[in-house]
Coordinates of C-alpha atoms in Angstrom, one line a residue:
M92 CA 81.7 150.8 168.3
T93 CA 81.5 152.1 165.1
L94 CA 78.3 153.5 163.5
A95 CA 78.8 150.9 160.9
N96 CA 78.2 147.9 163.3
N97 CA 74.9 149.6 164.6
K98 CA 72.5 150.6 161.8
A99 CA 70.2 152.3 164.2
R100 CA 72.9 154.5 165.4
L101 CA 73.7 155.2 161.9
R102 CA 70.0 156.3 161.1
W103 CA 70.0 158.4 164.0
A104 CA 73.4 160.2 163.0
C105 CA 71.6 160.9 159.6
R106 CA 69.2 163.1 160.8
R107 CA 70.2 166.5 160.4
G108 CA 68.9 169.9 160.5
M109 CA 68.2 170.2 157.4
L110 CA 65.6 168.5 155.6
E111 CA 67.0 168.7 152.1
L112 CA 69.8 166.3 153.7
D113 CA 67.5 164.2 155.5
V114 CA 65.9 162.9 152.2
L115 CA 69.3 162.2 150.8
F116 CA 71.0 160.6 153.4
M117 CA 67.9 158.5 155.1
P118 CA 67.2 156.5 152.0
F119 CA 70.8 155.9 150.7
V120 CA 71.1 154.3 154.3
D121 CA 68.0 152.3 153.9
E122 CA 68.5 151.4 150.5
A123 CA 72.3 151.1 149.7
W124 CA 74.4 151.0 153.1
D125 CA 74.4 147.0 152.6
H126 CA 76.0 147.4 149.6
L127 CA 79.0 149.6 150.2
N128 CA 82.5 148.4 150.9
D129 CA 84.1 149.0 154.0
E130 CA 86.0 152.0 152.6
Q131 CA 82.9 153.5 151.7
K132 CA 81.1 152.9 155.1
Q133 CA 83.9 154.7 156.4
V134 CA 83.9 157.9 153.9
F135 CA 80.0 158.2 154.8
E136 CA 80.5 158.1 158.7
R137 CA 83.2 160.9 158.0
L138 CA 80.8 162.8 156.0
L139 CA 78.2 162.8 158.3
E140 CA 80.8 164.5 160.8
C141 CA 80.8 167.5 158.4
D142 CA 78.5 170.8 159.1
D143 CA 75.3 171.1 157.6
P144 CA 76.1 174.0 156.0
E145 CA 78.9 172.6 154.1
L146 CA 77.2 169.2 153.1
F147 CA 74.1 171.5 152.1
A148 CA 76.8 173.3 149.6
W149 CA 78.3 170.3 148.4
F150 CA 75.2 168.2 147.6
M151 CA 73.2 171.4 145.8
G152 CA 75.8 172.2 144.1
H153 CA 76.9 175.5 145.2
E154 CA 80.5 174.7 146.1
E155 CA 82.7 171.5 145.0
C156 CA 84.1 169.6 147.7
K157 CA 88.1 169.3 147.8
D158 CA 88.3 166.1 149.5
E159 CA 88.1 163.3 146.8
Q160 CA 86.7 160.9 148.8
F161 CA 84.0 162.9 149.9
K162 CA 83.6 164.3 146.4
A163 CA 83.1 160.7 145.0
M164 CA 80.5 159.8 148.2
V165 CA 78.2 163.1 147.2
Q166 CA 78.3 161.9 143.6
L167 CA 77.3 158.5 144.6
I168 CA 74.7 159.3 147.1
L169 CA 73.1 161.8 144.4
N170 CA 73.4 158.8 141.7
R171 CA 71.2 156.7 144.3
V172 CA 68.7 159.3 144.6
K173 CA 68.2 160.0 141.0
V174 CA 67.7 156.3 140.2

């Protein structure tokens, strides 16, 4: 079973070692997950497999993600947070 089929497991996977990431991921899953298409859901699940320092650098703008799918998902999440 993928995380996409079990929202509780997905929310658990969003709990990170950094509060800065928790406050991005948890509201995103609660508010936007159901509106994502299947490809976006798969990209988000893969994004959750990345290390916290790497995610932090991408979300804080310290580094640019080289993976185009991840870059688009990071931007989508940041745009949702700003609304």
